[in-house]
Structures are given as C-alpha cells and as structure tokens.
Amino acid sequence: ILASVLSLIIYWLIRDSYRVRNVNGKHVFITSCDTGLGNSLAKRLDKMGFCVIAACATEKGGQELQSCSSLSLKTVDLNLADSNSIARAAAFVCEQTADKGLFGLVSHAEGAAPVAPTDWLSIEDFHSVLDVSLLGLIEITLKLLPLLKKAKGRVVNLINNKGLLAFIEGGYGLSTWGIEAFSDPLRIEMRHFGVKVSIVEHGFFEAGVANSDVTEKHLLRLWNRLTSETRDSYGEKYF
C-alpha cells in the first residue's frame, strides 16, 4: 500500500512539473476579456510571452486591456450573440495566426441570466443566456477548429460550477450543462488530431458577478411584468 501511495505521489509530481515550452509565437484566443477571469487570464498569458488575442464586448474594455499589456497583445470586438461578429473575429484570428494555427482557445462566455422562478420568464429570457453562453461558444469553437487542428492546440471552456446545481436562474444552468455536453464528445473527436479539450469548473471570483443590488433590480422588473394571476399565486410574502 505504501509503495502504491508513493508511486501515485511521484506520478503527480512529475505530471505537475510539465510546462508549455517555447511560448513565444504561440497564439491564444480568449473570449470575454473586458473584465473578470478572461481579463486576468489575458494579462497573465501576455506576461508569460504568449501572443494573446483578446476578444472584448466593448471598445472601452479593449482599450483598457491594451493600456496595461504588451504591444503583442491584440484585441478584437466580439458579440457572441451575433454570427456576423463571430465570423469577423474568427477572420481576424486567422489573419493573426497566419500559417502557425491557433495554440489555444479559451472560452469564458456568460450571458445575462435572470434569477427568478421558471414561470416568471419568457423564451426571450432564455435566449439572452443561451445565445451567448452556449450557442455563441459553440459557434466560435466551430469557426476556429481548423486553426486549432493545424497547431495541435487546445480548447479550454471555463464555466461557473454553480451552474451545475439546481438553482433558480433561468437558462444559466442549461448553458453550463450544455457546455459540458458539447465539450466531452469534442474531446474524444479531437484526440485524433492531437487537439486537447478541457473543462474548468471555477467558483466565484471578485468581479461583481454576485451584485445583490443588480439581482434585486432584475427580480423586481420580472415581478412587475407578471400577470396579476401569477403574482397572486405566489403572493407578496414569497416575493
């Protein structure tokens, strides 16, 4: 038993010692870099020497990121709910990577998820989440797979692990489970081409995503738009 434990420890130490070598010239494309995890990762990889292409939803976000990064970091506008925007971003990545291909695609897409009981929501509320967090992520991945195969790169999909719990939050849980279901078969399929596919289930981080004032404001909006019959069925005490 002791020998087995020691062998396992040695295995993990060797495994964890692996690092990506010769990062110069390796391109990594990261989505949702305006703030939060995507922003922090873009800065980190830029300092390590990767050629970072950071997708931002706003011009302001891109400018602020470039102001505190090296000249090698490039930014591109990306609206994951818009197929035309996705196509333009993919074309930009193709132009930047030239014949080298794409070493890494890191997707961290979170749409605006209304926190409320299901029958308070409309189909548009679900679209506001799924179009960005799930379908947008899938579309940008499909566009960039040829470049990833060329470089034998890797896909890393970041999801908040609270989406794996049963919680009243519209389509957020649907999108996170959907990303898992999309990533697992893709991992098996891409292994043939030397492309790695990973899922990172992260917890909360300090980026304003759990702002209770914003949540309460959205909840009040949804409550006020309900029919009187639905409001009466729940009651003011429930609200």
XYZ file of C-alpha atoms in Angstrom:
239
model
C 0.000 0.000 0.000
C 2.804 2.388 0.933
C 4.569 1.699 -2.365
C 1.344 2.427 -4.259
C 0.856 5.713 -2.411
C 4.455 6.770 -3.049
C 4.150 5.842 -6.725
C 0.999 7.938 -7.013
C 2.681 10.926 -5.349
C 5.700 10.641 -7.664
C 3.375 10.378 -10.668
C 1.516 13.560 -9.703
C 4.750 15.450 -9.008
C 6.098 14.514 -12.441
C 2.763 15.321 -14.095
C 2.516 18.722 -12.428
C 6.084 19.589 -13.425
C 5.119 19.726 -17.105
C 5.077 23.215 -18.538
C 4.476 24.561 -22.022
C 7.866 25.348 -23.507
C 8.796 27.960 -26.107
C 5.637 30.031 -25.660
C 6.872 32.766 -27.994
C 4.889 32.684 -31.211
C 2.083 30.605 -29.710
C -1.284 32.305 -30.197
C -4.089 32.069 -27.640
C -7.562 33.478 -28.282
C -9.613 34.359 -25.188
C -13.248 35.483 -25.112
C -14.930 37.879 -22.651
C -11.804 39.849 -21.749
C -13.467 43.124 -20.726
C -13.397 42.188 -17.024
C -13.159 39.243 -14.671
C -11.495 35.933 -15.369
C -10.965 36.483 -19.107
C -9.310 39.837 -18.446
C -6.998 38.409 -15.763
C -6.041 35.445 -17.927
C -5.236 37.658 -20.922
C -2.864 39.735 -18.778
C -1.266 36.647 -17.260
C -0.610 34.879 -20.562
C 0.654 38.123 -22.100
C 3.259 38.427 -19.325
C 4.271 34.800 -19.886
C 5.082 35.604 -23.520
C 2.114 34.146 -25.391
C 0.675 36.010 -28.377
C -2.699 36.850 -26.869
C -5.747 37.758 -28.934
C -8.334 39.090 -26.502
C -11.985 39.384 -27.513
C -13.893 42.194 -25.829
C -17.570 43.066 -25.985
C -16.916 46.816 -25.732
C -14.395 49.214 -27.227
C -13.683 50.595 -23.740
C -12.825 47.116 -22.452
C -10.377 46.558 -25.283
C -8.681 49.920 -24.794
C -8.261 49.433 -21.039
C -6.764 45.977 -21.556
C -4.314 47.192 -24.186
C -3.224 50.081 -21.972
C -1.831 47.678 -19.359
C -0.478 44.966 -21.674
C 2.430 44.491 -24.057
C 2.336 45.541 -27.701
C 1.999 41.893 -28.774
C -1.479 41.597 -27.221
C -4.198 42.225 -29.794
C -7.866 42.914 -29.131
C -10.906 42.272 -31.283
C -14.581 43.140 -30.868
C -16.808 40.121 -30.302
C -20.537 39.802 -29.700
C -21.196 36.097 -29.151
C -24.906 36.578 -29.858
C -24.132 37.818 -33.393
C -22.962 35.357 -36.061
C -21.512 38.182 -38.190
C -19.426 39.396 -35.255
C -18.207 35.848 -34.634
C -17.236 35.468 -38.300
C -15.278 38.765 -38.236
C -13.447 37.768 -35.050
C -12.581 34.352 -36.496
C -11.227 36.004 -39.656
C -9.080 38.304 -37.508
C -7.660 35.336 -35.594
C -6.906 33.556 -38.878
C -5.098 36.650 -40.151
C -3.028 36.977 -36.960
C -2.020 33.337 -36.692
C -1.007 33.053 -40.362
C 0.307 29.553 -41.085
C 1.037 28.658 -37.450
C -2.511 27.855 -36.427
C -4.082 28.558 -33.037
C -2.374 27.121 -29.957
C -5.263 27.801 -27.560
C -8.915 28.818 -27.441
C -10.200 29.832 -24.014
C -13.938 30.486 -23.899
C -15.484 32.203 -20.924
C -18.922 33.275 -22.089
C -21.581 34.328 -19.605
C -24.854 35.807 -20.811
C -27.184 37.832 -18.603
C -29.062 35.201 -16.601
C -32.285 36.373 -14.915
C -32.582 34.933 -11.408
C -36.227 34.008 -10.962
C -38.630 31.053 -10.924
C -39.066 29.485 -14.351
C -42.658 30.557 -14.905
C -41.706 34.205 -14.363
C -39.578 34.037 -17.506
C -40.216 34.326 -21.218
C -38.442 32.472 -24.005
C -36.525 35.706 -24.703
C -35.022 35.499 -21.209
C -33.637 32.058 -22.033
C -32.315 33.294 -25.388
C -30.423 36.114 -23.633
C -28.352 33.473 -21.858
C -28.184 30.547 -24.280
C -27.408 32.637 -27.384
C -24.223 33.886 -25.703
C -23.131 31.308 -23.143
C -23.882 28.171 -25.152
C -24.619 28.763 -28.838
C -22.101 31.602 -29.129
C -19.411 29.463 -27.513
C -20.208 26.566 -29.845
C -20.146 28.781 -32.934
C -16.795 30.416 -32.184
C -15.320 26.977 -31.426
C -16.532 25.554 -34.744
C -15.074 28.528 -36.618
C -11.643 28.067 -35.027
C -11.318 24.278 -35.031
C -9.368 24.210 -38.335
C -6.749 26.548 -36.829
C -6.609 24.501 -33.618
C -6.107 21.281 -35.595
C -3.296 22.901 -37.585
C -1.409 23.786 -34.386
C -2.469 20.675 -32.425
C -3.675 23.139 -29.835
C -6.167 23.013 -27.023
C -9.682 24.183 -26.195
C -10.412 25.300 -22.626
C -14.024 26.020 -21.702
C -14.498 27.867 -18.423
C -17.811 27.530 -16.604
C -19.040 28.605 -13.193
C -19.673 25.486 -11.120
C -22.829 26.958 -9.626
C -24.430 26.224 -12.976
C -24.161 22.529 -12.124
C -26.524 22.971 -9.175
C -30.319 23.111 -9.135
C -30.894 26.821 -8.618
C -33.460 29.345 -9.853
C -31.554 31.230 -12.508
C -33.196 30.935 -15.883
C -31.024 29.443 -18.601
C -27.705 29.656 -16.761
C -27.769 26.041 -15.628
C -28.868 24.975 -19.115
C -25.877 26.717 -20.674
C -23.321 25.228 -18.270
C -24.665 21.700 -18.673
C -24.764 22.314 -22.430
C -21.095 23.313 -22.479
C -20.223 20.112 -20.615
C -22.250 18.057 -23.109
C -20.587 19.843 -26.048
C -17.045 19.560 -24.671
C -16.982 15.886 -23.712
C -17.688 14.427 -27.193
C -15.453 17.089 -28.761
C -12.584 15.903 -26.552
C -12.925 12.377 -27.895
C -13.259 13.506 -31.510
C -10.346 15.952 -31.448
C -7.956 13.472 -29.853
C -7.424 12.051 -33.351
C -5.969 15.421 -34.424
C -3.843 15.959 -31.322
C -6.151 18.696 -30.012
C -6.881 18.698 -26.263
C -10.262 19.787 -24.894
C -10.639 20.725 -21.223
C -13.393 21.991 -18.955
C -12.530 24.196 -15.986
C -15.331 24.494 -13.419
C -14.448 27.566 -11.402
C -16.098 29.124 -8.366
C -16.899 32.769 -7.696
C -14.198 35.386 -8.094
C -14.274 39.046 -7.236
C -15.654 40.646 -10.371
C -19.081 41.978 -9.438
C -20.936 38.952 -10.774
C -22.766 38.468 -7.475
C -24.030 42.027 -7.040
C -27.173 41.645 -4.920
C -28.484 45.124 -5.863
C -28.443 44.236 -9.554
C -30.082 40.874 -8.871
C -32.829 42.514 -6.829
C -33.443 45.112 -9.532
C -33.897 42.401 -12.193
C -36.113 40.386 -9.870
C -38.340 43.401 -9.257
C -38.612 44.009 -13.015
C -39.680 40.430 -13.621
C -42.181 40.531 -10.742
C -43.786 43.704 -12.038
C -44.298 42.307 -15.524
C -46.124 39.204 -14.296
C -49.850 38.880 -14.741
C -51.903 39.525 -11.615
C -52.912 35.857 -11.633
C -49.294 34.673 -11.464
C -48.396 37.228 -8.775
C -51.377 36.171 -6.677
C -50.391 32.503 -6.987
C -47.005 33.273 -5.398
C -48.032 36.110 -3.097
C -46.127 39.084 -1.724
C -44.647 37.001 1.124
C -42.962 34.651 -1.367
C -41.554 37.615 -3.288
